[in-house]
PDB file of C-alpha atoms in Angstrom:
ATOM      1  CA  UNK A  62       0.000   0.000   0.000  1.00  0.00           C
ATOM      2  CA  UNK A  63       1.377   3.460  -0.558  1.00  0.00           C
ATOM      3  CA  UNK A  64       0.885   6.792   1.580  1.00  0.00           C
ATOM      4  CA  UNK A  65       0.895  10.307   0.118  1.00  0.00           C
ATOM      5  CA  UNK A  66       1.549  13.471   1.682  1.00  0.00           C
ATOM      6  CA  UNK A  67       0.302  17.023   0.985  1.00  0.00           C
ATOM      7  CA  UNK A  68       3.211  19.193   1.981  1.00  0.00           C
ATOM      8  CA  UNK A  69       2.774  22.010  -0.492  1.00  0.00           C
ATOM      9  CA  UNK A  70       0.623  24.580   1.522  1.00  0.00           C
ATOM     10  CA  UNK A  71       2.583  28.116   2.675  1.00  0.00           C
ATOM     11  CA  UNK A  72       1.887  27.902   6.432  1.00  0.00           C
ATOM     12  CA  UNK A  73       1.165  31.308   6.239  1.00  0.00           C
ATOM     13  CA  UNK A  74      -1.052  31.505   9.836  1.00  0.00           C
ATOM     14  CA  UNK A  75       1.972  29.392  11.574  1.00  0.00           C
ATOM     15  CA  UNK A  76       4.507  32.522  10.001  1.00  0.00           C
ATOM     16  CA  UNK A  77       2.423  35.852  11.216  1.00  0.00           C
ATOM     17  CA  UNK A  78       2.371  33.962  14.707  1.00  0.00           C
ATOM     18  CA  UNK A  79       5.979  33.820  14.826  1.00  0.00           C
ATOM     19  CA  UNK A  80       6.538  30.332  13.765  1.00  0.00           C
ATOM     20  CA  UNK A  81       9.384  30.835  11.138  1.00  0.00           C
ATOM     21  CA  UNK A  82       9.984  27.366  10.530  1.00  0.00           C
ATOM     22  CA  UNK A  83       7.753  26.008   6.752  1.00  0.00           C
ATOM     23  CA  UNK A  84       4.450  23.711   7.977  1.00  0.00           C
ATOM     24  CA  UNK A  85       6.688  20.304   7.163  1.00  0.00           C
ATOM     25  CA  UNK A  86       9.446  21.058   9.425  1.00  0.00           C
ATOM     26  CA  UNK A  87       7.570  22.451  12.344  1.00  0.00           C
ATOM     27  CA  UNK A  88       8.511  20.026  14.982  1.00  0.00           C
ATOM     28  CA  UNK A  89       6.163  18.325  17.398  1.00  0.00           C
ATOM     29  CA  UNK A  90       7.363  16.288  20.684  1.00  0.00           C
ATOM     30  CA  UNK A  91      11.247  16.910  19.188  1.00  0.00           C
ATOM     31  CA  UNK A  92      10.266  15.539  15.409  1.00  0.00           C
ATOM     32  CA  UNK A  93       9.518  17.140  12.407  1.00  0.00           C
ATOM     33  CA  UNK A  94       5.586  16.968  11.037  1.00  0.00           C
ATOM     34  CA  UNK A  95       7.346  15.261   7.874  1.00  0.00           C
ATOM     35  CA  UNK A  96       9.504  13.079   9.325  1.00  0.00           C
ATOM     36  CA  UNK A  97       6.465  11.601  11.897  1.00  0.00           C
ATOM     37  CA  UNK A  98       4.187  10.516   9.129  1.00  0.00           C
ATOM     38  CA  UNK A  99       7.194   9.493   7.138  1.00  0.00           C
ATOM     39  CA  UNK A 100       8.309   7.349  10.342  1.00  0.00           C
ATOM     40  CA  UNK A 101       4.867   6.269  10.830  1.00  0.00           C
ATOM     41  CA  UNK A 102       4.044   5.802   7.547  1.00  0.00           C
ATOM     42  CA  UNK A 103       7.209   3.004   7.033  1.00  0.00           C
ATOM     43  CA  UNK A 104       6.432   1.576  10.382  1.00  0.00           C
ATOM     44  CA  UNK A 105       2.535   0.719   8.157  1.00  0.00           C
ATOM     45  CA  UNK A 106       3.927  -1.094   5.267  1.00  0.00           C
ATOM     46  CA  UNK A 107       4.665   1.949   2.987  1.00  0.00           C
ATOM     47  CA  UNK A 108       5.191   0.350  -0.599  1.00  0.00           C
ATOM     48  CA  UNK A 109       6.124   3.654  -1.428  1.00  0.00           C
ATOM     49  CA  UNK A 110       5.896   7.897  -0.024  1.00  0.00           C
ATOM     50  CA  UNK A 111       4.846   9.894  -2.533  1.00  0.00           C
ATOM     51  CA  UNK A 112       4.980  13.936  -1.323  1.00  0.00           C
ATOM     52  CA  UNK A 113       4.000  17.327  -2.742  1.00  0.00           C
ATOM     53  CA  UNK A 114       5.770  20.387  -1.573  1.00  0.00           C
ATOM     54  CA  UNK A 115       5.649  24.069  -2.984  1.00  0.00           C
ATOM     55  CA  UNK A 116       8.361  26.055  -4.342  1.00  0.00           C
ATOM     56  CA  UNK A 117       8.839  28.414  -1.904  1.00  0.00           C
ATOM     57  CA  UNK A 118       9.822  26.199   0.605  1.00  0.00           C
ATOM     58  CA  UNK A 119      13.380  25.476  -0.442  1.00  0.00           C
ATOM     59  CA  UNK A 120      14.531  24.139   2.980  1.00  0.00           C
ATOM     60  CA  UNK A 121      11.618  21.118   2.965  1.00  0.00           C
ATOM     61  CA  UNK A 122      12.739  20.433  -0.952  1.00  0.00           C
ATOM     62  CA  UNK A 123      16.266  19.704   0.381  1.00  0.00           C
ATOM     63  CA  UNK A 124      15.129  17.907   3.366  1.00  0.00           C
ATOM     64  CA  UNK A 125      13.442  16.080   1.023  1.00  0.00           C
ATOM     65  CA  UNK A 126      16.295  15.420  -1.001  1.00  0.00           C
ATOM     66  CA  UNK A 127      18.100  14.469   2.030  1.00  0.00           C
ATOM     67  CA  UNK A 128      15.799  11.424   2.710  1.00  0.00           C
ATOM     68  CA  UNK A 129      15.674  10.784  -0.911  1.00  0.00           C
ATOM     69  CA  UNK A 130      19.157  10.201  -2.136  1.00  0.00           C
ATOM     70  CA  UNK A 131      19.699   8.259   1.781  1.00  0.00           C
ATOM     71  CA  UNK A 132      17.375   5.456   0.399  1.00  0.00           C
ATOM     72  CA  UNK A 133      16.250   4.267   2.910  1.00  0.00           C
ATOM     73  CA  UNK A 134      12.709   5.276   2.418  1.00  0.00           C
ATOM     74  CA  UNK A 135      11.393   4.747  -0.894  1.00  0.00           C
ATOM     75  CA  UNK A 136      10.492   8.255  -1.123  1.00  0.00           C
ATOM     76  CA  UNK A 137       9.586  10.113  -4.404  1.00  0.00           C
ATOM     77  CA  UNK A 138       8.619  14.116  -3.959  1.00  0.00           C
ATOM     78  CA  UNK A 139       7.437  17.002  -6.320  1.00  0.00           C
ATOM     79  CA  UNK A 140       8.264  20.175  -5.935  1.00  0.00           C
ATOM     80  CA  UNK A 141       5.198  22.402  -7.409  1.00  0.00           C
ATOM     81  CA  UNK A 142       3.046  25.292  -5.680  1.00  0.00           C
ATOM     82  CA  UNK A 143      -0.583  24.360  -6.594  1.00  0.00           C
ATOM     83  CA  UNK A 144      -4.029  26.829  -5.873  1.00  0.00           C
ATOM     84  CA  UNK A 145      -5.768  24.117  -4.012  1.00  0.00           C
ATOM     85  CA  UNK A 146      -5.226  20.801  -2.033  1.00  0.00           C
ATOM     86  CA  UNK A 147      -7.118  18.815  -4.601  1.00  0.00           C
ATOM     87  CA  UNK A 148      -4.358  19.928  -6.837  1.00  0.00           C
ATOM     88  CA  UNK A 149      -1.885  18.922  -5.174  1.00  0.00           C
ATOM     89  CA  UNK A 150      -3.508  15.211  -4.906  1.00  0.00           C
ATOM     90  CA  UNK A 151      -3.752  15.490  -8.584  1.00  0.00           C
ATOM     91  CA  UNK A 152      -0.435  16.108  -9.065  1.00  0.00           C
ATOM     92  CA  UNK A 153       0.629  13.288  -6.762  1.00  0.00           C
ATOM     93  CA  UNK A 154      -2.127  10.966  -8.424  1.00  0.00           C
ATOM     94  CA  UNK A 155       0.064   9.592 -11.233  1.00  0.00           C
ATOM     95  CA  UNK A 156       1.872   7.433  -8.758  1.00  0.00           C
ATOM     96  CA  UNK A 157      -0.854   6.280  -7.183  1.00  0.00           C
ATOM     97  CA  UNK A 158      -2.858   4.344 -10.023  1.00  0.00           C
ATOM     98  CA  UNK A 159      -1.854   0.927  -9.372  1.00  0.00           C
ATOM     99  CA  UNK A 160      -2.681   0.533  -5.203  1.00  0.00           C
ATOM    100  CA  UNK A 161      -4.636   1.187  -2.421  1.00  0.00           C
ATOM    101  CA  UNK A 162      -3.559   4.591  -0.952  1.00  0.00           C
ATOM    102  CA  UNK A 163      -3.529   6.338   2.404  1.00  0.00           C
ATOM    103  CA  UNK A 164      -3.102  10.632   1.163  1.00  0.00           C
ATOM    104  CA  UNK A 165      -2.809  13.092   4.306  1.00  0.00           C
ATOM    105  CA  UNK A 166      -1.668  16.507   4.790  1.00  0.00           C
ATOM    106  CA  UNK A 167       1.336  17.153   6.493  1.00  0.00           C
ATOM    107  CA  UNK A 168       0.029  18.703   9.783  1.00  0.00           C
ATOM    108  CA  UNK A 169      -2.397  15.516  10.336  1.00  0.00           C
ATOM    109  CA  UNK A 170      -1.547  14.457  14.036  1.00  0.00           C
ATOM    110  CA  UNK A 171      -3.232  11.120  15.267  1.00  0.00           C
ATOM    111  CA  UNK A 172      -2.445   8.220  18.076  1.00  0.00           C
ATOM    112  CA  UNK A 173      -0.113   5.919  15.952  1.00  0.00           C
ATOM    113  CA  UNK A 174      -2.186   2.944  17.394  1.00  0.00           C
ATOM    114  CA  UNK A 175      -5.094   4.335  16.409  1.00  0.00           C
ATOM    115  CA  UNK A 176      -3.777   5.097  12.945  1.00  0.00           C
ATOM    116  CA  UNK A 177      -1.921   1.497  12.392  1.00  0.00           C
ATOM    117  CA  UNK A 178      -5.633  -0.123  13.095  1.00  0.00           C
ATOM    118  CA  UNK A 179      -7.053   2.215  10.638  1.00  0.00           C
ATOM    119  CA  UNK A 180      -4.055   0.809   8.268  1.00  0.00           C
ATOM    120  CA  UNK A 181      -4.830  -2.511   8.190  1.00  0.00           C
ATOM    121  CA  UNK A 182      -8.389  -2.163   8.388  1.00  0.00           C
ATOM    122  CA  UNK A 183      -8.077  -0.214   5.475  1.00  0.00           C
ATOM    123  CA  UNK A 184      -5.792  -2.784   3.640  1.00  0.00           C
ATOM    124  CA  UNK A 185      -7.606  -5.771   4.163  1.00  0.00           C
ATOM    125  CA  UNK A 186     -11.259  -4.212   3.084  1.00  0.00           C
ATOM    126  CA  UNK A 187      -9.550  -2.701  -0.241  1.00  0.00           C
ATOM    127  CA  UNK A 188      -7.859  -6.478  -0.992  1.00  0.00           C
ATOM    128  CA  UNK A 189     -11.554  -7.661  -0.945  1.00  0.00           C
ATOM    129  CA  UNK A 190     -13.106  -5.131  -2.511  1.00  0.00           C
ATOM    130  CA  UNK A 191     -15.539  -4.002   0.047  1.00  0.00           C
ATOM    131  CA  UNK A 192     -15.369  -0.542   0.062  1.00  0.00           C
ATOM    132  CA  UNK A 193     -13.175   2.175  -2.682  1.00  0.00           C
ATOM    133  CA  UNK A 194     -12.301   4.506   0.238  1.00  0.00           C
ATOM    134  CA  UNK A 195     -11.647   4.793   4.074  1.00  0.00           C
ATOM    135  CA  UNK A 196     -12.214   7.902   5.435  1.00  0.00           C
ATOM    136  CA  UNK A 197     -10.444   9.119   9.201  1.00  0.00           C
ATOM    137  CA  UNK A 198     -13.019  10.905  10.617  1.00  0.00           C
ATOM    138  CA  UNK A 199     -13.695  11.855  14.586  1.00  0.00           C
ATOM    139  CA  UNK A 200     -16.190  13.162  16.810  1.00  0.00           C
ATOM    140  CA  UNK A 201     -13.566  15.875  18.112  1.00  0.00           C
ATOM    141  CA  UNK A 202     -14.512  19.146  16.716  1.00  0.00           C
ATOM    142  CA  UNK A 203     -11.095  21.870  16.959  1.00  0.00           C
ATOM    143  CA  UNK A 204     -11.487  23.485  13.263  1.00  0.00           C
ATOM    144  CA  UNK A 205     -11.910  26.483  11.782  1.00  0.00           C
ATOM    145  CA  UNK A 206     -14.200  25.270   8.787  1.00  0.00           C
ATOM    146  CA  UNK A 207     -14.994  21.324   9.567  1.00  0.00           C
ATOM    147  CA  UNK A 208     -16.359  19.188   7.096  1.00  0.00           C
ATOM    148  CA  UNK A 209     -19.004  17.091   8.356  1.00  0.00           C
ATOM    149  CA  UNK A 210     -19.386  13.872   7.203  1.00  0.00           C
ATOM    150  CA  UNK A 211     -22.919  11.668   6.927  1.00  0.00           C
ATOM    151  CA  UNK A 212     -22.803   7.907   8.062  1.00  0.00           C
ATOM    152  CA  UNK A 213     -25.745   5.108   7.969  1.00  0.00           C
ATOM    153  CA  UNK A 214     -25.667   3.001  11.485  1.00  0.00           C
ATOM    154  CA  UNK A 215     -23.044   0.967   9.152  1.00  0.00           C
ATOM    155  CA  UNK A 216     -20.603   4.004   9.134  1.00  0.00           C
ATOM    156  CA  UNK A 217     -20.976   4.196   5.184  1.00  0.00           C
ATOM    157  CA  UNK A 218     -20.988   7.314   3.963  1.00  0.00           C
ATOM    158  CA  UNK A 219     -23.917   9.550   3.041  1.00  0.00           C
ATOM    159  CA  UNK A 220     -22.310  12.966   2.286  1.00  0.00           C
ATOM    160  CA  UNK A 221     -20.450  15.504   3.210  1.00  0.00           C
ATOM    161  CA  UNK A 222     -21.377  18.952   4.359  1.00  0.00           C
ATOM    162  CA  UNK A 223     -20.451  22.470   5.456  1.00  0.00           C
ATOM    163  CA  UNK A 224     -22.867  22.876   7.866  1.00  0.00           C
ATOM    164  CA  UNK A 225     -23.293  20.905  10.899  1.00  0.00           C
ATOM    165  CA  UNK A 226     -26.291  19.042  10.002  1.00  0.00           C
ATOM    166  CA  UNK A 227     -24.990  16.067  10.640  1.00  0.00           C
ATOM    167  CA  UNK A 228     -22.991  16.751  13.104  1.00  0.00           C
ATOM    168  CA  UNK A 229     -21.715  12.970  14.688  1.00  0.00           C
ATOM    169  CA  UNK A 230     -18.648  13.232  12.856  1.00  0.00           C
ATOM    170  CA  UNK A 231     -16.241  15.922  10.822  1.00  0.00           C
ATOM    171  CA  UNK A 232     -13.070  14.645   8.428  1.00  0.00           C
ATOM    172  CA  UNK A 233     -10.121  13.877   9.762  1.00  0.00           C
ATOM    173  CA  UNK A 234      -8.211  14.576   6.715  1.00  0.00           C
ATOM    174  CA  UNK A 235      -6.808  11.051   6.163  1.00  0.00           C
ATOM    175  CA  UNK A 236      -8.119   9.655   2.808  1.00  0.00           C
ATOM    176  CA  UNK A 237      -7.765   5.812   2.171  1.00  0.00           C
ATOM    177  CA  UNK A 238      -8.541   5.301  -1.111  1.00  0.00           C
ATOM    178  CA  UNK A 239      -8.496   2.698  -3.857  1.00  0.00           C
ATOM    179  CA  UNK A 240      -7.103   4.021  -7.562  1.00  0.00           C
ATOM    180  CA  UNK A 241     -10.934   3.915  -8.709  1.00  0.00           C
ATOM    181  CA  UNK A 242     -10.539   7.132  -6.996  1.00  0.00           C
ATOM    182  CA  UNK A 243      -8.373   8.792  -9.806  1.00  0.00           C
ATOM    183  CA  UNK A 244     -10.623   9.220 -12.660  1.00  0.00           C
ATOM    184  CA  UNK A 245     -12.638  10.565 -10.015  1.00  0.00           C
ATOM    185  CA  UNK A 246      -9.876  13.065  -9.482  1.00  0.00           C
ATOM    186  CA  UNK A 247      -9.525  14.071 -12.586  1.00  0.00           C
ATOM    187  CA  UNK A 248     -12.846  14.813 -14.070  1.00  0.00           C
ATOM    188  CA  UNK A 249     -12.947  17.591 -10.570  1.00  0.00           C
ATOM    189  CA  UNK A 250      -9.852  18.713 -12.039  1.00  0.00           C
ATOM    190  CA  UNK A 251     -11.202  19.257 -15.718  1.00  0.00           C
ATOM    191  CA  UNK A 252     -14.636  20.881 -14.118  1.00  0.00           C
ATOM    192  CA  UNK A 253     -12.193  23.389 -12.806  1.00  0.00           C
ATOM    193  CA  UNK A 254     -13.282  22.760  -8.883  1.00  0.00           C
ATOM    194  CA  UNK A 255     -11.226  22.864  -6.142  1.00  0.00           C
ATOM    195  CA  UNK A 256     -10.363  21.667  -2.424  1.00  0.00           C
ATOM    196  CA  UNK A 257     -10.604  18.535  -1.167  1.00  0.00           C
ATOM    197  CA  UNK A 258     -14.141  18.615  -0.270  1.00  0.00           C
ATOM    198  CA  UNK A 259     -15.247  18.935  -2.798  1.00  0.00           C
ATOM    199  CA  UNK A 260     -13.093  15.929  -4.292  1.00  0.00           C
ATOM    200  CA  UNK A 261     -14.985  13.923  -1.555  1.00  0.00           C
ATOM    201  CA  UNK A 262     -18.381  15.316  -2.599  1.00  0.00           C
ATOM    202  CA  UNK A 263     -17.560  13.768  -5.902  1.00  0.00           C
ATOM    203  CA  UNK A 264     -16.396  10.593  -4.713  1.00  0.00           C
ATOM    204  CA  UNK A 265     -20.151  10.269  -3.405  1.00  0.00           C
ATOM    205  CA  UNK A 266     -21.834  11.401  -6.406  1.00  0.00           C
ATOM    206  CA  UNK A 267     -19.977   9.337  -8.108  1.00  0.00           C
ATOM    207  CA  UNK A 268     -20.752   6.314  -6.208  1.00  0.00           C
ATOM    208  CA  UNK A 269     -17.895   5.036  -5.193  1.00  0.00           C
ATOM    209  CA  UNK A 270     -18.438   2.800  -1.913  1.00  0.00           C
ATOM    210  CA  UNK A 271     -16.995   4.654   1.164  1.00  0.00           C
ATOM    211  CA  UNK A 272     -16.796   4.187   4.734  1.00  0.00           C
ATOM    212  CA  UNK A 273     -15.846   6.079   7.971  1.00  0.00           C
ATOM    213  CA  UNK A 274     -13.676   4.781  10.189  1.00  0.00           C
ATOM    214  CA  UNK A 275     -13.615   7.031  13.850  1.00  0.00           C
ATOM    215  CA  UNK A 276     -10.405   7.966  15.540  1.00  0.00           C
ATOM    216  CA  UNK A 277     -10.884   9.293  19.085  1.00  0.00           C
ATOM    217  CA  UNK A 278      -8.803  12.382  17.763  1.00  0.00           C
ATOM    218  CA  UNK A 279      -7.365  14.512  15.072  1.00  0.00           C
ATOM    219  CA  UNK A 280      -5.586  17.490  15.240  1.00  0.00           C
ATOM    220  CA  UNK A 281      -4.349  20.197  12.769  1.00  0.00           C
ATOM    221  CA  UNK A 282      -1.167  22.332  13.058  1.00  0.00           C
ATOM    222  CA  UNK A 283      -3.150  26.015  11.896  1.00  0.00           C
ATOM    223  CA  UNK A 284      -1.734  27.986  14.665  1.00  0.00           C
ATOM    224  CA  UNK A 285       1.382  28.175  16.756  1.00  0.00           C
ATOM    225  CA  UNK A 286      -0.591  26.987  20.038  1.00  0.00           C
ATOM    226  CA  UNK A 287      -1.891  23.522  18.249  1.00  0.00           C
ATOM    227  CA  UNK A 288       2.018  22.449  18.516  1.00  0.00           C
ATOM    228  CA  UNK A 289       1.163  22.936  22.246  1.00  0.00           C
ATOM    229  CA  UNK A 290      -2.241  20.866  21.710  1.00  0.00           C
ATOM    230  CA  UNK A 291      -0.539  18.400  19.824  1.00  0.00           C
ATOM    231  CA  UNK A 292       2.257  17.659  22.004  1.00  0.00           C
ATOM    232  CA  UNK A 293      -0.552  17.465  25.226  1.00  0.00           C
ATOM    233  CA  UNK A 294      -2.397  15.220  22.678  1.00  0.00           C
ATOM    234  CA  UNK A 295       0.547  12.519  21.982  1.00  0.00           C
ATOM    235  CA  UNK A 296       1.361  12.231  25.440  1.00  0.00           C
ATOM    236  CA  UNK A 297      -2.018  11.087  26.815  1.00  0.00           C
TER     237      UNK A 297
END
């Protein structure tokens, strides 16, 4: 199975709160937010890490580089600034046609036991061809703009919304998908849309089969005090 990471966006609310390090190499409990999925993401059977980072952040491209030419992660990056996260998944998408995929953004902090469970889970239902996606979601509401996410009592999904309607569970930004998802993809991309969201809305419409699967927790890295958060959060 292979993981993808968006790393491309400018951290720009992390910068005017004096946070001068980019998003991927803010460090959390001593480790980079790059280097823990990365770690993580190995310690889950990564096949392969495919990443996205922007151009302006020159320092994360070599750090990237660094890992790269080391080998010992079968890493393969892109350096491109995109306008939207669900261009940067479509720019990572060519390397993810031929298996099951985990995508996250790079400030996506979760229990590792919690997220290995989720791994498997995910592995074994795509393997039978169950479901075409496994979404993280949780009950724990610390965002901005959520995106809440409709279940059935089976935890399959029903939609996803802005408003809080449906308000058991918002998106935990960790996409398991299938390569069904692709075309998928790339027909948002030709419409001319935009953020993931609406990717997922499409993935509905669409109907591809997908299911939630609750973590107790997710947390974003937005603003300089959800480093605090986060660092409380992985020590419980």
């Amino acid at each position: 199975m292979k993981y993808a990471i968006i790393a491309a966006g400018e951290g720009s609310r992390l910068a005017q709160e004096g946070v001068q390090a980019p998003k991927p190499l803010v460090k959390v409990g001593g480790e980079h937010l790059i280097d823990r999925l990365i770690r993580v993401f190995m310690a889950n059977g990564a096949s392969e890490i495919c990443v996205i980072c922007n151009e302006q952040m020159t320092a994360v491209a070599e750090h990237l580089k660094e890992i790269a030419e080391a080998k010992q992660v079968p890493l393969k990056f892109i350096v491109k600034s995109t306008p939207s996260s669900m261009h940067s998944a479509w720019e990572l998408s060519e390397w993810l046609t031929d298996e099951p995929f985990v995508l996250t953004t790079v400030d996506t902090i979760f229990r590792e036991k919690e997220f290995a469970t989720y791994a498997k889970t995910f592995e074994l239902l795509a393997q039978t061809g169950e479901i075409d996606g496994l979404m993280g979601v949780t009950d724990y509401i610390d965002d901005e703009k959520p995106l809440y996410v409709g279940t059935n009592d089976a935890l399959q999904i029903t939609g996803f919304f802005d408003t809080d309607e449906h308000p058991k569970y918002i998106s935990g930004g960790i996409y398991g998908l299938t390569p069904k998802a692709i075309p998928v993809l790339q027909r948002c991309i030709e419409r001319g849309e935009s953020r993931m969201r609406n990717f997922q809305r499409a993935l509905v419409a669409d109907g591809l089969q997908l299911k939630a699967y609750p973590f107790s927790k997710v947390l974003d890295i937005d603003h300089a005090s959800d480093i605090e958060k986060a660092e409380a959060f992985l020590k419980m």
